[in-house]
Coordinates of C-alpha atoms in Angstrom, one line a residue:
Chain A
M177 CA -6.7 -24.8 21.8
S178 CA -7.1 -21.3 20.7
F179 CA -5.0 -18.2 21.5
A180 CA -7.0 -15.8 19.3
I181 CA -7.9 -12.7 21.2
K182 CA -11.5 -11.6 21.3
V183 CA -12.6 -9.1 18.7
K184 CA -13.3 -5.6 20.2
K185 CA -12.3 -6.6 23.7
P186 CA -9.2 -4.8 25.0
V187 CA -6.4 -7.1 26.1
N188 CA -3.6 -6.6 28.6
L189 CA -0.6 -8.7 27.5
G190 CA 0.6 -8.8 31.1
D191 CA -2.5 -10.8 32.1
I192 CA -1.9 -13.5 29.5
P193 CA 0.1 -16.6 30.5
T194 CA 3.5 -17.2 28.8
N195 CA 4.3 -20.7 30.1
S196 CA 1.2 -22.8 29.1
N197 CA 2.0 -26.3 27.9
G198 CA -1.5 -27.4 27.1
G199 CA -1.1 -30.2 29.7
L200 CA 1.2 -31.9 27.3
T201 CA 4.7 -33.4 27.7
E202 CA 7.3 -32.2 25.2
D203 CA 7.3 -35.5 23.3
V204 CA 3.6 -35.6 22.8
A205 CA 3.6 -31.9 21.7
R206 CA 6.3 -32.5 19.1
L207 CA 4.4 -35.5 17.8
R208 CA 1.3 -33.4 17.4
T209 CA 3.2 -30.6 15.8
S210 CA 4.6 -33.0 13.3
K211 CA 1.1 -34.4 12.5
L212 CA -0.3 -30.9 12.1
G213 CA 2.7 -30.0 10.0
E214 CA 1.6 -32.6 7.4
E215 CA -1.9 -31.1 7.3
L216 CA -0.3 -27.7 6.9
A217 CA 1.8 -28.9 3.9
E218 CA -1.3 -30.3 2.3
L219 CA -3.4 -27.2 2.9
Q220 CA -0.6 -25.0 1.5
S221 CA -0.4 -27.1 -1.6
L222 CA -4.1 -27.0 -2.1
M223 CA -4.1 -23.2 -1.7
Y224 CA -1.3 -22.9 -4.2
A225 CA -3.1 -25.1 -6.8
A226 CA -6.4 -23.4 -6.4
G227 CA -4.9 -19.9 -6.6
T228 CA -7.9 -18.2 -5.1
H229 CA -6.4 -17.1 -1.8
S230 CA -3.1 -16.1 -0.3
L231 CA -1.8 -16.2 3.3
L232 CA -0.1 -13.5 5.3
V233 CA 1.5 -14.5 8.6
I234 CA 2.7 -11.7 10.8
L235 CA 5.1 -12.5 13.6
Q236 CA 5.8 -10.1 16.4
A237 CA 7.6 -10.7 19.7
R238 CA 9.9 -9.1 22.1
D239 CA 13.7 -9.7 21.7
T240 CA 14.4 -13.5 22.0
G241 CA 10.7 -14.2 21.7
G242 CA 11.3 -16.9 19.2
K243 CA 10.5 -15.4 15.7
D244 CA 13.4 -17.0 14.0
G245 CA 12.8 -20.4 15.6
T246 CA 9.2 -20.3 14.7
I247 CA 10.1 -19.6 11.0
R248 CA 12.6 -22.5 11.0
N249 CA 9.9 -24.8 12.4
L250 CA 7.3 -23.7 9.8
S251 CA 9.8 -24.1 7.0
R252 CA 10.1 -27.7 7.8
N253 CA 6.5 -28.3 6.7
M254 CA 6.0 -25.6 4.1
N255 CA 6.9 -25.7 0.5
V256 CA 9.5 -22.9 0.3
Q257 CA 8.8 -22.4 -3.4
S258 CA 5.6 -20.5 -2.6
V259 CA 6.7 -19.0 0.8
H260 CA 8.3 -15.6 1.0
V261 CA 9.9 -14.5 4.3
K262 CA 10.4 -10.8 4.8
S263 CA 12.3 -9.4 7.8
F264 CA 11.8 -5.8 8.7
K265 CA 14.7 -3.9 10.2
V266 CA 15.3 -0.3 11.0
P267 CA 13.9 1.7 8.1
T268 CA 16.3 2.9 5.4
T269 CA 16.4 6.6 4.4
E270 CA 14.2 5.8 1.4
E271 CA 11.7 3.8 3.5
A272 CA 11.5 6.6 6.0
G273 CA 10.7 9.0 3.2
H274 CA 7.4 7.2 2.6
D275 CA 4.3 6.3 4.7
F276 CA 5.0 3.4 7.1
L277 CA 3.2 0.8 5.1
W278 CA 5.1 1.5 1.9
R279 CA 7.9 -0.9 2.5
A280 CA 5.5 -3.7 3.6
H281 CA 2.9 -3.5 0.8
P282 CA 5.2 -4.9 -2.0
H283 CA 5.7 -8.1 0.1
A284 CA 2.0 -8.9 0.4
P285 CA 1.5 -12.4 -0.9
V286 CA 0.3 -13.1 -4.5
L287 CA -2.7 -15.4 -4.8
G288 CA -1.7 -19.0 -4.1
S289 CA 1.4 -18.0 -2.0
V290 CA 2.4 -17.3 1.6
S291 CA 4.2 -14.3 3.0
I292 CA 5.7 -14.4 6.5
F293 CA 6.6 -11.1 8.1
N294 CA 9.4 -11.3 10.7
R295 CA 8.4 -8.1 12.5
S296 CA 6.2 -5.8 10.5
Y297 CA 4.5 -2.4 10.4
Y298 CA 3.3 -3.1 13.9
E299 CA 6.8 -1.9 15.0
D300 CA 5.5 1.5 13.9
V301 CA 3.0 1.5 16.7
I302 CA 5.3 -0.4 19.2
V303 CA 9.0 0.4 19.1
V304 CA 8.3 3.8 17.6
R305 CA 5.9 4.6 20.5
V306 CA 8.1 3.2 23.2
H307 CA 11.0 5.3 22.0
D308 CA 8.9 8.3 21.3
L309 CA 10.1 8.5 17.7
V310 CA 7.0 10.2 16.3
P311 CA 4.3 12.3 18.0
K312 CA 1.4 10.5 19.7
H313 CA -1.2 11.8 17.1
I314 CA 0.9 10.2 14.4
W315 CA 1.2 6.7 15.9
K316 CA -2.4 6.7 17.1
A317 CA -3.7 7.4 13.6
R318 CA -1.7 4.3 12.5
F319 CA -4.1 1.9 14.2
E320 CA -6.8 2.9 11.8
Q321 CA -4.4 3.0 8.8
I322 CA -3.3 -0.6 9.7
N323 CA -6.9 -1.7 9.9
A324 CA -7.7 -0.1 6.5
F325 CA -4.6 -1.8 5.0
E326 CA -5.5 -5.2 6.3
S327 CA -9.1 -4.8 5.1
L328 CA -7.8 -4.1 1.7
L329 CA -5.7 -7.3 1.7
D330 CA -8.7 -9.2 3.1
A331 CA -10.9 -7.9 0.3
S332 CA -8.5 -9.4 -2.2
N333 CA -8.6 -12.8 -0.6
T334 CA -5.5 -12.6 1.5
I335 CA -6.0 -14.7 4.7
I336 CA -4.3 -12.8 7.5
L337 CA -3.0 -14.5 10.7
K338 CA -1.1 -12.4 13.3
L339 CA 0.9 -14.1 15.9
C340 CA 2.4 -12.5 19.0
L341 CA 5.0 -14.8 20.6
H342 CA 4.6 -14.1 24.3
I343 CA 7.5 -14.8 26.7
S344 CA 8.0 -13.8 30.4
K345 CA 10.6 -11.4 31.7
D346 CA 12.4 -14.3 33.4
E347 CA 12.5 -16.4 30.3
Q348 CA 13.9 -13.5 28.3
A349 CA 16.7 -13.1 30.9
E350 CA 17.6 -16.8 30.5
R351 CA 17.7 -16.5 26.7
L352 CA 19.8 -13.3 26.7
K353 CA 22.3 -15.0 29.1
A354 CA 22.4 -18.1 27.0
R355 CA 23.1 -16.0 23.9
E356 CA 26.1 -14.4 25.7
L357 CA 27.5 -17.8 26.5
D358 CA 26.9 -19.4 23.1
D359 CA 29.5 -18.3 20.5
T360 CA 27.2 -19.3 17.6
K361 CA 24.4 -17.0 18.9
A362 CA 26.4 -14.1 20.3
W363 CA 26.0 -12.2 17.1
K364 CA 22.3 -11.9 17.7
L365 CA 23.0 -10.0 21.0
S366 CA 23.5 -6.3 21.3
V367 CA 23.9 -3.9 24.2
G368 CA 20.5 -2.6 23.0
D369 CA 18.8 -5.8 24.0
W370 CA 19.4 -5.2 27.7
E371 CA 18.4 -1.5 27.3
E372 CA 15.2 -2.6 25.6
R373 CA 14.5 -5.0 28.5
A374 CA 14.5 -2.0 30.9
L375 CA 11.5 -0.8 28.9
W376 CA 9.5 -4.0 29.5
D377 CA 6.4 -2.4 30.9
E378 CA 6.3 0.3 28.2
Y379 CA 6.4 -2.5 25.6
T380 CA 3.7 -4.4 27.4
K381 CA 1.5 -1.4 27.2
A382 CA 2.3 -0.7 23.5
Y383 CA 1.7 -4.4 22.5
S384 CA -1.6 -4.5 24.5
D385 CA -2.9 -1.4 22.7
A386 CA -1.8 -2.7 19.2
L387 CA -3.5 -6.0 19.8
S388 CA -6.6 -4.4 21.1
E389 CA -6.9 -1.8 18.4
C390 CA -6.1 -4.0 15.4
S391 CA -8.0 -7.3 15.8
P392 CA -11.0 -7.2 13.4
K393 CA -12.6 -10.5 12.7
H394 CA -10.6 -11.1 9.4
A395 CA -7.2 -10.3 11.0
R396 CA -7.2 -11.4 14.6
W397 CA -4.1 -11.5 16.8
H398 CA -3.2 -14.8 18.5
V399 CA -1.1 -14.4 21.6
V400 CA 1.0 -17.6 21.7
P401 CA 2.5 -18.7 25.0
A402 CA 6.2 -19.0 24.0
D403 CA 8.2 -19.8 27.1
H404 CA 8.3 -23.4 26.0
K405 CA 9.6 -23.5 22.4
W406 CA 8.1 -26.9 21.7
F407 CA 4.7 -25.6 22.9
R408 CA 5.1 -22.4 20.9
D409 CA 5.7 -24.5 17.7
L410 CA 2.6 -26.6 18.4
A411 CA 0.4 -23.6 19.0
V412 CA 1.7 -21.7 15.9
T413 CA 1.2 -24.7 13.6
D414 CA -2.2 -25.3 15.1
A415 CA -3.2 -21.7 14.6
I416 CA -2.2 -21.7 10.9
V417 CA -3.9 -25.1 10.2
K418 CA -7.1 -24.0 11.9
T419 CA -7.1 -20.8 9.9
L420 CA -6.7 -22.6 6.6
R421 CA -8.8 -25.6 7.3
P422 CA -12.2 -23.9 6.6
Y423 CA -11.1 -23.2 3.0
R424 CA -10.3 -26.8 2.2
D425 CA -13.7 -27.6 0.7
D426 CA -13.7 -24.5 -1.5
W427 CA -10.1 -25.2 -2.8
E428 CA -10.9 -28.8 -3.5
A429 CA -14.0 -27.7 -5.4
V430 CA -12.0 -25.2 -7.5
L431 CA -9.5 -28.0 -8.3
K432 CA -12.3 -30.3 -9.3
A433 CA -13.8 -27.7 -11.6
M434 CA -10.4 -27.1 -13.1
G435 CA -9.9 -30.8 -13.7
E436 CA -13.3 -31.1 -15.4
K437 CA -12.6 -28.1 -17.6
A438 CA -9.2 -29.5 -18.5
R439 CA -10.8 -32.9 -19.3
G440 CA -13.5 -31.1 -21.3
E441 CA -11.0 -29.3 -23.3
L442 CA -9.0 -32.4 -23.9
D443 CA -12.2 -34.2 -25.0
A444 CA -13.0 -31.3 -27.4
F445 CA -9.5 -31.5 -28.7
H446 CA -9.7 -35.3 -29.4
A447 CA -13.2 -34.8 -30.9
T448 CA -11.7 -32.4 -33.5
E449 CA -9.0 -35.0 -34.3
G450 CA -11.6 -37.7 -35.0
Chain B
M120 CA -9.4 30.1 -12.0
S121 CA -10.2 26.9 -10.1
F122 CA -11.5 23.7 -11.4
A123 CA -11.4 21.9 -8.1
I124 CA -14.6 20.1 -7.4
K125 CA -16.4 20.8 -4.1
V126 CA -15.9 18.5 -1.2
K127 CA -18.9 16.2 -0.5
K128 CA -20.9 17.6 -3.3
P129 CA -21.8 15.0 -6.0
V130 CA -20.7 16.1 -9.5
N131 CA -22.0 15.1 -12.9
L132 CA -19.2 15.2 -15.4
G133 CA -21.7 15.7 -18.2
D134 CA -22.6 19.1 -16.7
I135 CA -19.1 20.4 -16.6
P136 CA -17.9 22.4 -19.7
T137 CA -15.0 21.0 -21.7
N138 CA -14.2 23.9 -24.0
S139 CA -13.6 26.8 -21.6
N140 CA -10.8 29.1 -22.6
G141 CA -10.9 31.5 -19.6
G142 CA -11.6 34.3 -22.0
L143 CA -8.0 34.1 -23.2
T144 CA -6.5 33.9 -26.6
E145 CA -4.1 31.0 -27.2
D146 CA -1.1 33.4 -27.2
V147 CA -2.0 35.0 -23.9
A148 CA -2.7 31.6 -22.4
R149 CA 0.7 30.2 -23.5
L150 CA 2.5 33.2 -22.1
R151 CA 0.8 32.7 -18.7
T152 CA 1.6 29.0 -18.8
S153 CA 5.2 29.8 -19.4
K154 CA 5.2 32.3 -16.5
L155 CA 3.5 29.9 -14.1
G156 CA 5.9 27.2 -15.3
E157 CA 8.8 29.2 -13.9
E158 CA 7.1 29.4 -10.6
L159 CA 6.4 25.7 -10.7
A160 CA 10.1 25.0 -11.3
E161 CA 11.0 27.2 -8.3
L162 CA 8.4 25.5 -6.0
Q163 CA 9.6 22.1 -7.1
S164 CA 13.2 23.0 -6.3
L165 CA 12.2 24.4 -2.9
M166 CA 10.2 21.2 -2.1
Y167 CA 13.2 19.1 -3.1
A168 CA 15.6 21.1 -1.0
A169 CA 13.4 21.2 2.1
G170 CA 12.6 17.5 1.8
T171 CA 9.6 17.7 4.1
H172 CA 6.9 17.0 1.5
S173 CA 6.3 15.1 -1.7
L174 CA 3.8 15.6 -4.5
L175 CA 1.6 13.0 -6.2
V176 CA -0.2 14.1 -9.4
I177 CA -2.8 11.7 -10.7
L178 CA -4.0 12.1 -14.3
Q179 CA -7.1 10.5 -15.6
A180 CA -8.9 11.1 -18.9
R181 CA -10.9 9.4 -21.6
D182 CA -8.9 8.1 -24.6
T183 CA -7.3 11.0 -26.4
G184 CA -8.0 13.2 -23.4
G185 CA -4.5 14.6 -23.4
K186 CA -2.6 12.8 -20.6
D187 CA 0.6 12.4 -22.6
G188 CA 0.5 16.0 -23.9
T189 CA 0.0 17.2 -20.3
I190 CA 3.0 15.3 -19.1
R191 CA 5.1 16.6 -22.0
N192 CA 4.1 20.2 -21.0
L193 CA 4.9 19.7 -17.3
S194 CA 8.2 18.1 -18.1
R195 CA 9.3 21.4 -19.8
N196 CA 9.2 23.1 -16.4
M197 CA 10.0 20.4 -14.0
N198 CA 13.4 19.1 -13.0
V199 CA 13.1 15.5 -14.2
Q200 CA 15.7 14.4 -11.7
S201 CA 13.1 14.4 -9.0
V202 CA 10.1 13.5 -11.1
H203 CA 8.9 9.9 -11.6
V204 CA 6.3 9.2 -14.2
K205 CA 4.4 5.9 -13.9
S206 CA 2.0 4.7 -16.5
F207 CA -0.6 2.1 -15.6
K208 CA -1.6 -0.4 -18.3
V209 CA -3.7 -3.5 -18.2
P210 CA -2.6 -5.4 -15.0
T211 CA -0.1 -8.2 -15.4
T212 CA -0.9 -11.7 -13.9
E213 CA 1.2 -10.9 -10.9
E214 CA -0.5 -7.5 -10.4
A215 CA -3.9 -9.1 -10.7
G216 CA -2.9 -11.5 -8.0
H217 CA -2.8 -8.7 -5.5
D218 CA -5.1 -6.0 -4.2
F219 CA -5.7 -3.2 -6.7
L220 CA -3.4 -0.7 -4.9
W221 CA -0.5 -3.0 -4.7
R222 CA 1.1 -2.0 -8.0
A223 CA 0.6 1.7 -7.3
H224 CA 2.0 2.0 -3.8
P225 CA 5.7 1.4 -4.6
H226 CA 5.5 4.4 -7.0
A227 CA 4.3 6.8 -4.3
P228 CA 6.8 9.7 -4.2
V229 CA 9.6 9.8 -1.6
L230 CA 9.9 13.1 0.4
G231 CA 11.2 15.9 -1.8
S232 CA 10.1 14.3 -5.0
V233 CA 7.2 14.2 -7.5
S234 CA 5.3 11.2 -8.9
I235 CA 3.0 11.6 -11.9
F236 CA 0.5 8.8 -12.4
N237 CA -0.6 8.4 -16.1
R238 CA -3.8 6.6 -15.3
S239 CA -4.0 5.1 -11.9
Y240 CA -6.0 2.9 -9.5
Y241 CA -9.0 5.0 -10.5
E242 CA -9.2 2.7 -13.5
D243 CA -10.3 0.1 -11.0
V244 CA -13.5 1.9 -10.3
I245 CA -13.9 3.2 -13.9
V246 CA -12.9 0.9 -16.7
V247 CA -13.4 -2.1 -14.4
R248 CA -16.9 -1.0 -13.7
V249 CA -17.9 0.0 -17.2
H250 CA -16.8 -3.4 -18.5
D251 CA -18.2 -5.3 -15.5
L252 CA -14.8 -6.9 -14.7
V253 CA -15.6 -7.4 -11.0
P254 CA -18.9 -7.5 -9.0
K255 CA -20.4 -4.3 -7.9
H256 CA -19.8 -4.8 -4.2
I257 CA -16.1 -5.1 -5.0
W258 CA -15.7 -1.9 -7.0
K259 CA -18.0 0.0 -4.6
A260 CA -15.8 -0.9 -1.6
R261 CA -12.8 0.5 -3.5
F262 CA -14.0 4.1 -3.0
E263 CA -13.4 3.8 0.7
Q264 CA -10.1 1.8 0.1
I265 CA -8.9 4.6 -2.1
N266 CA -9.8 7.3 0.4
A267 CA -8.0 5.3 3.1
F268 CA -4.9 5.0 0.9
E269 CA -4.8 8.7 0.0
S270 CA -5.3 9.6 3.7
L271 CA -2.3 7.4 4.5
L272 CA -0.2 9.3 1.9
D273 CA -1.5 12.6 3.2
A274 CA -0.5 11.7 6.7
S275 CA 3.1 11.2 5.6
N276 CA 3.2 14.6 3.9
T277 CA 2.4 13.7 0.3
I278 CA 0.5 16.5 -1.4
I279 CA -2.1 14.9 -3.6
L280 CA -3.5 16.6 -6.8
K281 CA -5.9 14.7 -9.0
L282 CA -6.6 16.0 -12.5
C283 CA -9.4 14.7 -14.7
L284 CA -8.8 16.0 -18.3
H285 CA -12.2 16.6 -19.6
I286 CA -13.0 16.6 -23.4
S287 CA -16.3 16.5 -25.3
K288 CA -17.5 13.6 -27.4
D289 CA -17.0 15.7 -30.6
E290 CA -13.5 16.6 -29.7
Q291 CA -12.7 13.0 -29.1
A292 CA -14.0 12.1 -32.6
E293 CA -11.7 14.8 -34.1
R294 CA -8.7 13.4 -32.3
L295 CA -9.4 9.8 -33.1
K296 CA -9.7 10.7 -36.8
A297 CA -6.6 12.8 -36.7
R298 CA -4.7 9.8 -35.2
E299 CA -5.9 7.6 -38.1
L300 CA -4.5 10.1 -40.6
D301 CA -1.2 10.8 -38.8
D302 CA 1.3 8.0 -39.3
T303 CA 3.4 9.1 -36.3
K304 CA 0.4 8.7 -34.0
A305 CA -1.4 5.8 -35.6
W306 CA 0.3 3.4 -33.2
K307 CA -1.7 5.0 -30.3
L308 CA -4.9 4.0 -32.0
S309 CA -6.6 0.7 -31.6
V310 CA -10.0 -0.7 -32.6
G311 CA -10.8 -0.6 -28.9
D312 CA -10.8 3.1 -28.9
W313 CA -13.9 3.3 -31.0
E314 CA -15.5 0.5 -29.0
E315 CA -14.8 2.4 -25.8
R316 CA -16.3 5.5 -27.3
A317 CA -19.6 3.7 -27.7
L318 CA -19.6 3.4 -23.9
W319 CA -19.3 7.2 -23.5
D320 CA -22.3 7.6 -21.1
E321 CA -21.2 4.7 -19.0
Y322 CA -17.8 6.3 -18.6
T323 CA -19.4 9.6 -17.7
K324 CA -21.4 7.9 -14.9
A325 CA -18.3 6.0 -13.6
Y326 CA -16.1 9.1 -13.7
S327 CA -18.8 11.2 -12.0
D328 CA -19.1 8.7 -9.1
A329 CA -15.4 8.3 -8.7
L330 CA -14.9 12.1 -8.5
S331 CA -17.8 12.4 -6.1
E332 CA -16.8 9.6 -3.8
C333 CA -13.1 10.4 -3.7
S334 CA -12.7 14.1 -3.1
P335 CA -11.7 14.7 0.5
K336 CA -10.2 18.1 1.3
H337 CA -6.6 16.8 1.1
A338 CA -7.0 15.0 -2.2
R339 CA -9.5 16.9 -4.4
W340 CA -10.2 16.3 -8.0
H341 CA -9.9 19.1 -10.5
V342 CA -11.9 18.7 -13.7
V343 CA -9.8 20.5 -16.3
P344 CA -11.6 21.7 -19.5
A345 CA -9.3 20.0 -22.1
D346 CA -10.8 20.6 -25.5
H347 CA -8.3 23.4 -26.1
K348 CA -4.9 21.9 -25.4
W349 CA -3.3 25.3 -24.7
F350 CA -6.0 26.1 -22.1
R351 CA -5.6 22.6 -20.6
D352 CA -1.9 23.2 -20.1
L353 CA -2.5 26.5 -18.5
A354 CA -5.2 25.1 -16.2
V355 CA -3.0 22.2 -15.1
T356 CA 0.1 24.3 -14.5
D357 CA -2.1 26.7 -12.6
A358 CA -3.6 24.0 -10.4
I359 CA -0.2 22.5 -9.5
V360 CA 1.3 25.9 -8.7
K361 CA -1.7 26.9 -6.6
T362 CA -1.5 23.6 -4.7
L363 CA 2.2 24.1 -3.9
R364 CA 2.3 27.8 -3.3
P365 CA 0.8 27.7 0.3
Y366 CA 3.9 25.6 1.3
R367 CA 6.4 28.1 0.1
D368 CA 6.9 29.9 3.4
D369 CA 7.3 26.6 5.3
W370 CA 9.9 25.3 2.9
E371 CA 11.8 28.5 2.9
A372 CA 11.8 28.4 6.7
V373 CA 13.2 24.9 6.7
L374 CA 15.9 25.9 4.3
K375 CA 16.8 28.9 6.5
A376 CA 17.0 26.7 9.6
M377 CA 19.2 24.2 7.7
G378 CA 21.5 27.0 6.6
E379 CA 21.8 28.4 10.2
K380 CA 22.4 24.9 11.5
A381 CA 25.1 24.3 8.8
R382 CA 26.6 27.7 9.6
G383 CA 26.5 26.9 13.3
E384 CA 28.3 23.6 12.8
L385 CA 30.8 25.3 10.6
D386 CA 31.4 27.9 13.4
A387 CA 31.8 25.1 16.0
F388 CA 34.2 23.4 13.7
H389 CA 36.4 26.5 13.3
A390 CA 36.2 27.2 17.1
T391 CA 37.7 23.8 17.8
E392 CA 40.5 24.6 15.3
G393 CA 41.4 27.8 17.2

């Protein structure tokens, strides 16, 4: 199972399925998610202890795409002490008075830790473009600026994983209606949601370009079928685990070396006592 | 008078004079600095009111090169309400756990305002290189990362001016000795200063490469002869004024349009009253 998009191959979001279930029933999928969750916890803990890498997870989705639910699911398996979740809303006046990456950069993860971006600077090439908030030459230049920024993070050992939670137009209608009927979720709904929905195709185009322009090898986008929430959770957990797994040996080696050094220092200490 | 280095033409700092005085006496130079200072104050105030641009001044120099004195001189003519001075010291553990631009980015100026960097991320290709603190492929990659970062700032209307205060080895010896003898300045001196001095040629090479690699049209380095403090102050003030002057007409036009809009709104308001 991999939903990573191919490097340097343009994608059209409209062609990618939203309702895959991997041939699994919900029960089986949840069991696998839980099993992978344990591995995720272990990998996170290893990364924290080794302190040689950090992890940045970027979540993007249309309205009701499931960003909040995804974060809730991840938090079940991650140690929140070393996870920082940052949500990006409409820029403040101070934020708008700087380059578009200014408000994101301070939230890049420190070595050993995880940052999860709930929306991100990708809105500056998506919503900004759909609503024509800046001229074309400005948002077009941002693809390269984003790539340079992510290269900078990559060069300082930040592992980058970008997840686009992908739902169908019908599924969105269901979820918007459900929100209207559910008093506990009605606050999440605004008139704007239905207006944004009318721009579905414009968003598809903007997403497709962003995914295509910003998917270098070290920071690939994964388009996660998200119509089934239980499958989305499995696919997201799987993607993170598969991204971290290749580092396991290195992190264990770092810890082993640390342990030997610590033991060596302890021996030296006891030797001076004798 | 211009000490801007040429774009795409490698420089050797060792070949650039440190003791120029522009053919001026100290008195005449100070008078001119004061006159230019008035224009600087006016330009800064225009920039603040128009709010369409910001200014980033980066100061780099060898020890005793005159960064603090330069900032003191500038502060005489600038409105400190919209100036932010940021000094960069040895990175903290948290700073070292991020990419090298992480600690600088939050201090980029907001539209309308000025940031002055006392040292900067250029130390990450200078002192870091001289002392072999990271492998060559890491600091070499930083030239491009710096260029991308400054392009990002440029794209969001930050005017960038980079000043390398350039003193001779003899002048540095004088200043270090003077510090030793002056109780009010002795705190600025450390044993390290003399040790760094022994690496004079390595610093010359590292500075020369940084200036050569990072001088695009929108973010050029100026190598300011700084043996004579009074000439240095003149040259710095002159460089900033000449950098801002081309924007004067635009800023005045913005203010004029603002005034007309404000007057128009006022008229509309009075019309509804009638």
